[in-house]
Coordinates of C-alpha atoms and ligand atoms in Angstrom, one line a residue:
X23 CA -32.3 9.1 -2.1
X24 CA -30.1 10.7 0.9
X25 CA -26.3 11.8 -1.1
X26 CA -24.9 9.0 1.3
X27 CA -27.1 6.0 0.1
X28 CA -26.4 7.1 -3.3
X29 CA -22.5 7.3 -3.2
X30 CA -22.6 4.3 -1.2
X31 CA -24.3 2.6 -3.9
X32 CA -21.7 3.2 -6.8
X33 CA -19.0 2.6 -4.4
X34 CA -17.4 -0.2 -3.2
X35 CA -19.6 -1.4 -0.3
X36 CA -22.3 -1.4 -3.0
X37 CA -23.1 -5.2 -3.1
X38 CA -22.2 -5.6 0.3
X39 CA -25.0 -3.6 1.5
X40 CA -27.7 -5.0 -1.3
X41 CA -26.9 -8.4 0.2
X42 CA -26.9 -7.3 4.0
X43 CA -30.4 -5.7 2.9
X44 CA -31.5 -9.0 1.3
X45 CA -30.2 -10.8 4.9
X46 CA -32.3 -8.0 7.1
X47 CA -34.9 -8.6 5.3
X48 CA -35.1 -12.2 5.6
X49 CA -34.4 -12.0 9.5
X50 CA -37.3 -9.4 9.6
X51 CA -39.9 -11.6 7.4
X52 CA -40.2 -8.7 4.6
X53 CA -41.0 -9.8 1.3
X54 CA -37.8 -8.7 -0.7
X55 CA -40.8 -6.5 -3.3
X56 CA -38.9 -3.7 -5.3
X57 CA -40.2 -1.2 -2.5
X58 CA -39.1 -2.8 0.2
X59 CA -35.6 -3.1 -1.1
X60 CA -35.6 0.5 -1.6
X61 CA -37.1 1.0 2.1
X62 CA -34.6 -1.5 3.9
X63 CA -31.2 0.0 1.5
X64 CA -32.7 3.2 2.4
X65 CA -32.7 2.2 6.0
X66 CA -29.6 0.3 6.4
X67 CA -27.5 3.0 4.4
X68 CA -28.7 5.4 6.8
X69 CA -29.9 3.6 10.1
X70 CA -30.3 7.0 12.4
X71 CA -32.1 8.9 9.5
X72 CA -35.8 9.4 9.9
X73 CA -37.1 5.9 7.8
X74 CA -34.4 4.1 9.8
X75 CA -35.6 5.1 12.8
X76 CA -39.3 4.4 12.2
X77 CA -38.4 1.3 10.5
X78 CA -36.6 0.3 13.7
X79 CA -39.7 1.3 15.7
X80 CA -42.2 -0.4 13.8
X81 CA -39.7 -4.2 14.1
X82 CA -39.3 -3.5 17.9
X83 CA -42.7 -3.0 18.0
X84 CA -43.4 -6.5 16.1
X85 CA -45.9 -4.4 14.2
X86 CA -47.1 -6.6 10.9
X87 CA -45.1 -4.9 7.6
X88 CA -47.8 -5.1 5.5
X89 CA -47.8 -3.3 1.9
X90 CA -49.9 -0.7 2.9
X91 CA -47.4 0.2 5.8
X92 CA -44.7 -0.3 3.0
X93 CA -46.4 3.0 1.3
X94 CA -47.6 4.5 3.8
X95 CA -43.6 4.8 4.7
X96 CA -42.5 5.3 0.6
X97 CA -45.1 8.4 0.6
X98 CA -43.7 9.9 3.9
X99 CA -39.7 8.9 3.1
X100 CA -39.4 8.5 -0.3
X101 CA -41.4 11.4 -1.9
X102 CA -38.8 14.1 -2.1
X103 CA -36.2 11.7 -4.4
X104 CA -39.3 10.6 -6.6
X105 CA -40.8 14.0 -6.5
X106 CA -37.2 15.5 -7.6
X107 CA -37.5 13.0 -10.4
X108 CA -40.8 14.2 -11.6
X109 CA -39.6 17.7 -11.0
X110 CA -36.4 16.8 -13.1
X111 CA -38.4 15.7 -16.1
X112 CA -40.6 18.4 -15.9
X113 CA -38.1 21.2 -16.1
X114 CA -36.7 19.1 -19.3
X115 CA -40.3 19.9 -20.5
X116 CA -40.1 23.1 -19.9
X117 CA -36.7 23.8 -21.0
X118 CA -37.7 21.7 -24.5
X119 CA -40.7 24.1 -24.9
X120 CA -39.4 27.2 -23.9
X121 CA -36.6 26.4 -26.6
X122 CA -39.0 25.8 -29.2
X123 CA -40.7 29.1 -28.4
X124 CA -38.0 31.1 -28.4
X125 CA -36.5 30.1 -31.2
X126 CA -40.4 30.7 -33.5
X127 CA -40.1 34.1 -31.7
X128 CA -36.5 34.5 -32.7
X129 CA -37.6 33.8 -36.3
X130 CA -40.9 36.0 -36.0
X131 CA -38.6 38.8 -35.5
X132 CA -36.4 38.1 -38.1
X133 CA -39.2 38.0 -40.4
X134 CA -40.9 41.1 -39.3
X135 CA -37.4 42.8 -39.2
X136 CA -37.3 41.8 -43.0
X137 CA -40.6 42.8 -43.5
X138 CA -39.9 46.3 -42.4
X139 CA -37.3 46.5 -44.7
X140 CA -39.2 45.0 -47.5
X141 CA -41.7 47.8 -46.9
X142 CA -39.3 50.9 -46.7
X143 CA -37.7 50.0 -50.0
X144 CA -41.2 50.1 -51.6
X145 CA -41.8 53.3 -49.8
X146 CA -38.6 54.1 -51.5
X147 CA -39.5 53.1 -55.1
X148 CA -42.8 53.9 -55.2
X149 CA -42.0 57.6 -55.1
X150 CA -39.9 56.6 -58.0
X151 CA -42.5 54.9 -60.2
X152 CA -42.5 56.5 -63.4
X153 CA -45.2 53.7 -65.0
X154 CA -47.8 51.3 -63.9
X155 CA -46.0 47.4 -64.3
X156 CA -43.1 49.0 -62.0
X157 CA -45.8 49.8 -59.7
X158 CA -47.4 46.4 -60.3
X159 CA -44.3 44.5 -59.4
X160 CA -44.0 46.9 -56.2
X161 CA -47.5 45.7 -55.0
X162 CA -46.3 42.1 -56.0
X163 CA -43.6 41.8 -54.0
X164 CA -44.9 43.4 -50.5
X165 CA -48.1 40.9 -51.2
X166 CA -45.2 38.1 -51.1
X167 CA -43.8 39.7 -47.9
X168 CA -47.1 39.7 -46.0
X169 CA -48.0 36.4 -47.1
X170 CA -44.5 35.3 -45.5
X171 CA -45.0 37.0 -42.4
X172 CA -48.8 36.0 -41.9
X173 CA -47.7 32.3 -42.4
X174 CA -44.5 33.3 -39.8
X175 CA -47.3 34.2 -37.2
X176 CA -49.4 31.3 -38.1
X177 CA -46.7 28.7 -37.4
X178 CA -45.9 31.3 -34.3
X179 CA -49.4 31.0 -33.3
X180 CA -49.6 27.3 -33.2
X181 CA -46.1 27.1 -31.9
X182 CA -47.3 29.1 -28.8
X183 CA -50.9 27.0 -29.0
X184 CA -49.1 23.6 -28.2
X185 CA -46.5 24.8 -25.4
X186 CA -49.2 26.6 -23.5
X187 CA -51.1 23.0 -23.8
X188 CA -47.9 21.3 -22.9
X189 CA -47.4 23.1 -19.8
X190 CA -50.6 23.5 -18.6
X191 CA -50.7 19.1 -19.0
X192 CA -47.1 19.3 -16.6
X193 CA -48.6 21.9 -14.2
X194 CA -51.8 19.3 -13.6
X195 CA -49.4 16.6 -13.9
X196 CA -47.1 18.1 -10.6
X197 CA -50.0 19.4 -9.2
X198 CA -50.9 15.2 -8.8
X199 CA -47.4 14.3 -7.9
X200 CA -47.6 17.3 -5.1
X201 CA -50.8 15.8 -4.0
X202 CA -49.5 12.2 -3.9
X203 CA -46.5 13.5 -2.3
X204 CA -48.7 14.8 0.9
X205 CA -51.7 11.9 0.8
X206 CA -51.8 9.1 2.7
X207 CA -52.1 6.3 0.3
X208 CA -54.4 3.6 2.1
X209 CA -56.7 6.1 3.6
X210 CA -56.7 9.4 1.7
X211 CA -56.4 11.6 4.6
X212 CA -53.3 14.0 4.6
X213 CA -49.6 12.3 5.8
X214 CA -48.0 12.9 8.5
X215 CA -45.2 15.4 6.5
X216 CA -48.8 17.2 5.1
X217 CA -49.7 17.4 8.5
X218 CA -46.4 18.5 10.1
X219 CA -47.1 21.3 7.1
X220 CA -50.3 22.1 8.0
X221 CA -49.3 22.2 11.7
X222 CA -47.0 24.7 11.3
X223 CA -48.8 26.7 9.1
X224 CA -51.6 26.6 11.8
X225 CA -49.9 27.4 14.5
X226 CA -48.4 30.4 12.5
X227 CA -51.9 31.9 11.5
X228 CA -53.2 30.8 15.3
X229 CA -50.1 33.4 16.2
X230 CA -50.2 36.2 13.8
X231 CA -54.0 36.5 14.0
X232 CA -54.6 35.8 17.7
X233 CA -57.1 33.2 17.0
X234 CA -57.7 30.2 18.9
X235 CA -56.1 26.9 17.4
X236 CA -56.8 23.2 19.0
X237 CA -55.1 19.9 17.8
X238 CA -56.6 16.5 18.0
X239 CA -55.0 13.1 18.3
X240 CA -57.1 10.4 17.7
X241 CA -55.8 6.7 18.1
X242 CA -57.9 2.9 17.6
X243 CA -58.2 1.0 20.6
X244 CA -56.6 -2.3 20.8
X245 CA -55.6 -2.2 17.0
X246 CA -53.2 -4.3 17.5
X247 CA -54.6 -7.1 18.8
X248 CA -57.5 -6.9 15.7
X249 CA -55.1 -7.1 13.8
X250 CA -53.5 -10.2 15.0
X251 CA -57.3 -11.3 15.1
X252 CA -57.8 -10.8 11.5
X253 CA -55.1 -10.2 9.6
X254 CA -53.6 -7.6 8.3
X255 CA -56.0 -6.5 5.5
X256 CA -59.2 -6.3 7.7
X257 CA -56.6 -3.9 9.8
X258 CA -56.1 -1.8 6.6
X259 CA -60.0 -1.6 6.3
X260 CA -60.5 -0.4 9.4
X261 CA -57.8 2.5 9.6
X262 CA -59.5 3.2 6.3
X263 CA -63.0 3.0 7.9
X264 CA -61.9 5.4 10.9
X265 CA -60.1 7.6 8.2
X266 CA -63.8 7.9 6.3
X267 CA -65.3 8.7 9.1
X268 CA -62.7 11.6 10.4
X269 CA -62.3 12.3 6.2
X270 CA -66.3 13.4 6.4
X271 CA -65.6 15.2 9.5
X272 CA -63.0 17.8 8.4
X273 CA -64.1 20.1 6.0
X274 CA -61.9 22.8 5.5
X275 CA -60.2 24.5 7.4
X276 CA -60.2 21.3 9.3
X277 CA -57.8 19.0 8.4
X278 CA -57.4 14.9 9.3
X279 CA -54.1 13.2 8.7
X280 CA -52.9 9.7 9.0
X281 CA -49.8 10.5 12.0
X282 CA -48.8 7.1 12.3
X283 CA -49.8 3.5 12.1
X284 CA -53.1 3.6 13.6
X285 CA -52.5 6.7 14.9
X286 CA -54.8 10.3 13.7
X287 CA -54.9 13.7 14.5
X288 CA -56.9 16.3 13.6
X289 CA -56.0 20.4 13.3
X290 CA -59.2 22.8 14.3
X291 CA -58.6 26.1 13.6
X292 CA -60.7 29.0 14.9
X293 CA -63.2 26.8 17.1
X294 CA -64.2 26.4 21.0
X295 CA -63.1 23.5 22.7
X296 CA -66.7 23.0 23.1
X297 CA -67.4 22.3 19.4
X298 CA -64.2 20.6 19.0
X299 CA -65.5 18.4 21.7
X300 CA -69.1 17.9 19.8
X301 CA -67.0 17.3 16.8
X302 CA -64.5 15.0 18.5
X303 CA -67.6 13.2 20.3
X304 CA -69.4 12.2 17.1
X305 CA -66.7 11.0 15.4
X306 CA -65.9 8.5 18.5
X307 CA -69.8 8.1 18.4
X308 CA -70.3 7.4 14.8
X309 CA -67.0 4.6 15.0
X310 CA -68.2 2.9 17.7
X311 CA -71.8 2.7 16.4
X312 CA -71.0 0.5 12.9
X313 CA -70.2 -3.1 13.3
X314 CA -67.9 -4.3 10.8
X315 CA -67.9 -7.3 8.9
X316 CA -64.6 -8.9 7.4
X317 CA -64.8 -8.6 3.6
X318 CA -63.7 -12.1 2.7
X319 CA -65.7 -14.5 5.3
X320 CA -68.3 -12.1 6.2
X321 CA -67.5 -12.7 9.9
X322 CA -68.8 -10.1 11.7
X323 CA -66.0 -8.4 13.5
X324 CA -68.0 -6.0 15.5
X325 CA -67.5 -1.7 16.5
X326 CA -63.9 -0.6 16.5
X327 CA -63.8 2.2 19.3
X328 CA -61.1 5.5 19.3
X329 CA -59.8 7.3 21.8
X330 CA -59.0 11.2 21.8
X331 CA -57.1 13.9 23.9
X332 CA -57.0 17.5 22.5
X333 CA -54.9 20.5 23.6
X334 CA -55.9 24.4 23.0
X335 CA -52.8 26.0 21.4
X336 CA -51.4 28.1 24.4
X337 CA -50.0 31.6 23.3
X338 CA -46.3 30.9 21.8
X339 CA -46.8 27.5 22.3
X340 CA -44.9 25.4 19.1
X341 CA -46.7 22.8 17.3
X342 CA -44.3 19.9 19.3
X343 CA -45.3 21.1 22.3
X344 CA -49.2 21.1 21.6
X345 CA -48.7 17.8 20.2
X346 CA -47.0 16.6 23.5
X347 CA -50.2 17.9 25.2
X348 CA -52.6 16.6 23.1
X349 CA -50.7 13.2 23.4
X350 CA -50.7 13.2 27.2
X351 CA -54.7 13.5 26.7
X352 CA -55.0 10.7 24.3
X353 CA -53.4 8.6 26.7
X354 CA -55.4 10.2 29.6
X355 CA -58.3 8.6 27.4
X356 CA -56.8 5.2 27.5
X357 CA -55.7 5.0 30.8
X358 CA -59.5 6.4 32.1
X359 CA -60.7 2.7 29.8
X360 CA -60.4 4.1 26.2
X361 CA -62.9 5.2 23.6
X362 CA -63.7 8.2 25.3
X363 CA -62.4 12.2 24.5
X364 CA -60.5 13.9 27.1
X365 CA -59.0 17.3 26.6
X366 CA -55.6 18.9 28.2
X367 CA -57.5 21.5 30.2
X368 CA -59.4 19.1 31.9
X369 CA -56.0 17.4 33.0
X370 CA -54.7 20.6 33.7
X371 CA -57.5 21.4 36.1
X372 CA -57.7 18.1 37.9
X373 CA -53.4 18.7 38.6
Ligands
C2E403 P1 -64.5 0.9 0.4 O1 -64.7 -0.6 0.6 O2 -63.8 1.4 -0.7 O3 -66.0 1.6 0.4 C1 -66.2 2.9 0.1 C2 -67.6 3.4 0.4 O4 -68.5 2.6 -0.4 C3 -68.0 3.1 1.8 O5 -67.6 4.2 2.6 C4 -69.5 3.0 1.7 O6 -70.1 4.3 1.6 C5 -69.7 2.3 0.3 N1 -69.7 0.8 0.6 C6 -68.8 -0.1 0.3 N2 -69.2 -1.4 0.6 C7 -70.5 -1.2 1.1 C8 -71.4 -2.2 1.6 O7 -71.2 -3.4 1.6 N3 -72.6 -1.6 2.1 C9 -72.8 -0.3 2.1 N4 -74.0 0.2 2.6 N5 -71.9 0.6 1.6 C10 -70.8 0.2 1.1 P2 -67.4 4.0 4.2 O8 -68.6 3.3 4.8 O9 -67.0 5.3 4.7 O10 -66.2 3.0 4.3 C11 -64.9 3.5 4.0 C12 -63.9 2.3 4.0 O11 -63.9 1.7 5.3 C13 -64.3 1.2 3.0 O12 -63.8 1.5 1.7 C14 -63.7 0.0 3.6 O13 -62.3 0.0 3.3 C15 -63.8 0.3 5.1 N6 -65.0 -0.4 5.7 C16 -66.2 0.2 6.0 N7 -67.0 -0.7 6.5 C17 -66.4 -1.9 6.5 C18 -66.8 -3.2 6.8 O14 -67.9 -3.5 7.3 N8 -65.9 -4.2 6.6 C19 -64.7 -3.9 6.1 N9 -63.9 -5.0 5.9 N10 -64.3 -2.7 5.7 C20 -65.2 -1.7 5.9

C-alpha cells in the first residue's frame, strides 16, 4: 500500500475516505467485495497513481468491472504490498531459523571446546597413571565426553536437517508468490509488469548482442460489443481462449502477456519478420477458425477474430518507442477491416 494511503488511513480523514470509497463505488456499480474496497481506497487515496489512473480509464471507458478485471488490476497494482507481506514473514522465518542454528552451533562449540579440554587433562594424567583403576576411570570419563559431544552433533545434525527443510519450503513458497506476482490471473499468460520486465530485458539483450528483437501487439476485435452480447463471463472465456491459443504459441524465449483488457502482446526475440509473420498469422488463423459455444446455454457464439501490428526493434530504439510502433500497426490492422497482421515496415514503406 503507497506510504500516503497508509498514513491517510490512521489519520483523521480515515473514515471519511472509507465512506467516500463506499459512495464511488455505488455511483460506479462496484460490488463493495473486500478487493474492490482495497482497489477503489487505493484509487481514491491516490487518484493520479498508476491504479487510479487505469481505474479512471477503464469507468470512462464504461468497460464492465467484472472480478476477473478486479484481479487482473490486484496482480498488476497490488503485488508489491502483498508481496512485501510474504517477504516480511519470510525473513521472520529465516531470522527464527537462522537463530535456532546459531545458537546449536554456539553450543557445538562449547561442547567441543570442553571436549578438548576434557582430552588434554587425560593426556595429562595418563602420563601420571601409576595403576590400572586410575587408568580405568581416565578411559571412563573421556567415553562420557564423547558420548556428550556425539549426542551435541546429533541434536546439531537434526537442528541443521529441519532449517535446511524449512527454507527450502519458503524458497518454493516465494518462488509461487514471485510467480503469482508476474501472472495474469484469468489467463495465465505473463502481466503486463512481467511483460514491461521482459521488455526491457529484451530490448537490453537485442542491444548488447546486436540481435534482431520484434514485438507483437495483438488485440480481439469488437470485444466489447461481445461482451455486452454475452456477458461478462463468456468475455472472460474468450480472452482466456485467445490467451491459450498465443500461451501454445510462445515457447521460450517467446513470451505472451496479458497488456491490457483484451489487449496482448507478444516479445520475439532473435527471429525474422518473416517467421514472426507465419507465427503471428497462425495464431490469427487458428482464432478465427474455432467457433465458440457459451458454456451455460450452449448458444453458439461463433469465431472471435484478432488483429496484429508488429514493429522490428530499430537500433537504440527503447521498449516505449517499439511499443508505440507496434501500436500504430495494430491499429493499421483495424482500420484496413481487422483480423488481419500488419507490420511497421510495411507502413513505413507505404509513407
Ligand atoms: P477451460 O474451460 O479451462 O478448458 C481448458 C482446456 O480443456 C481447453 O483448452 C481444452 O483443451 C479442454 N476442454 C475444455 N472443455 C472442452 C470441451 O468441451 N471440448 C473439448 N474438445 N475440449 C475441452 P483450450 O481449448 O485452449 O481453451 C482454453 C480456454 O478457453 C478454456 O478453458 C475456456 O475458458 C476457453 N474456451 C475455449 N473454447 C471455448 C468455448 O467454446 N466456449 C467457452 N465458453 N470457452 C471456451
Amino acid at each position: 500500500m503507497p506510504a500516503s494511503v497508509e498514513t491517510t488511513l490512521r489519520g483523521p480523514e480515515a473514515y471519511s475516505l472509507s465512506r467516500q470509497v463506499i459512495d464511488e463505488m455505488e455511483r460506479a456499480g462496484v460490488w463493495p467485495t473486500p478487493l474492490n474496497f482495497e482497489l477503489w481506497l487505493h484509487y481514491l487515496g491516490d487518484p493520479e497513481g498508476a491504479l487510479g489512473r487505469e481505474i479512471r480509464r477503464i469507468l470512462a471507458a464504461a468497460e464492465p468491472f467484472t472480478e476477473a478485471t478486479a484481479d487482473m488490476l490486484a496482480a498488476e497494482y497490488l503485488p508489491r504490498g502483498r508481496l512485501t507481506e510474504e517477504i516480511r514473514d519470510a525473513g521472520r522465518v529465516l531470522d527464527r531459523e537462522l537463530a535456532s542454528v546459531s545458537s546449536a552451533i554456539a553450543q557445538a562449540h562449547r561442547s567441543q571446546a570442553a571436549y578438548g579440554q576434557t582430552l588434554d587433562k587425560a593426556a595429562d594424567r595418563i602420563g601420571a597413571v601409576e595403576d590400572g583403576e586410575a587408568l580405568q576411570t581416565i578411559v571412563t570419563g573421556l567415553t562420557a565426553a564423547t558420548r556428550r559431544v556425539q549426542r551435541e552433533n546429533e541434536t546439531l545434525e537434526k537442528k541443521l536437517d529441519v532449517s535446511t527443510r524449512e527454507v527450502a519450503r519458503l524458497r518454493e513458497h516465494l518462488e509461487q508468490v514471485r510467480r503469482d506476482a508476474m501472472t495474469d490471473a484469468l489467463t495465465n499468460l505473463a502481466n503486463r509488469k512481467a511483460f514491461d520486465e521482459h521488455l526491457a530485458t529484451a530490448c537490453e539483450e537485442a542491444r548488447t548482442s546486436g540481435r534482431p528483437m520484434i514485438l507483437a501487439v495483438l488485440d480481439i476485435d469488437y470485444f466489447k460489443r461481445f461482451n455486452d452480447t454475452w456477458g461478462h463471463q463468456t468475455g472472460d472465456q474468450v480472452l482466456r481462449y485467445v490467451a491459450s491459443v498465443m500461451g501454445r504459441a510462445a515457447r521460450t524465449p517467446r513470451v505472451a502477456a496479458r497488456y491490457g483488457g483484451e489487449e496482448f502482446a507478444m516479445i520475439f526475440p532473435n527471429e525474422t519478420p518473416e517467421q514472426v509473420e507465419t507465427a503471428l498469422e497462425a495464431i490469427r488463423k487458428e482464432i478465427a477458425s474455432r467457433s465458440l459455444r457459451r458454456r451455460s446455454t450452449n448458444d453458439e457464439l461463433g469465431a472471435v477474430t484478432i488483429s496484429a501490428g508488429f514493429a522490428v526493434r530499430r537500433p537504440d530504439e527503447s521498449g516505449a518507442a517499439l511499443l508505440e510502433r507496434a501500436d500504430a500497426a495494430l491499429y493499421a490492422s483495424k482500420r484496413a477491416g481487422r483480423n488481419r497482421v500488419t507490420s511497421a515496415e510495411s507502413l513505413d514503406r507505404a509513407a
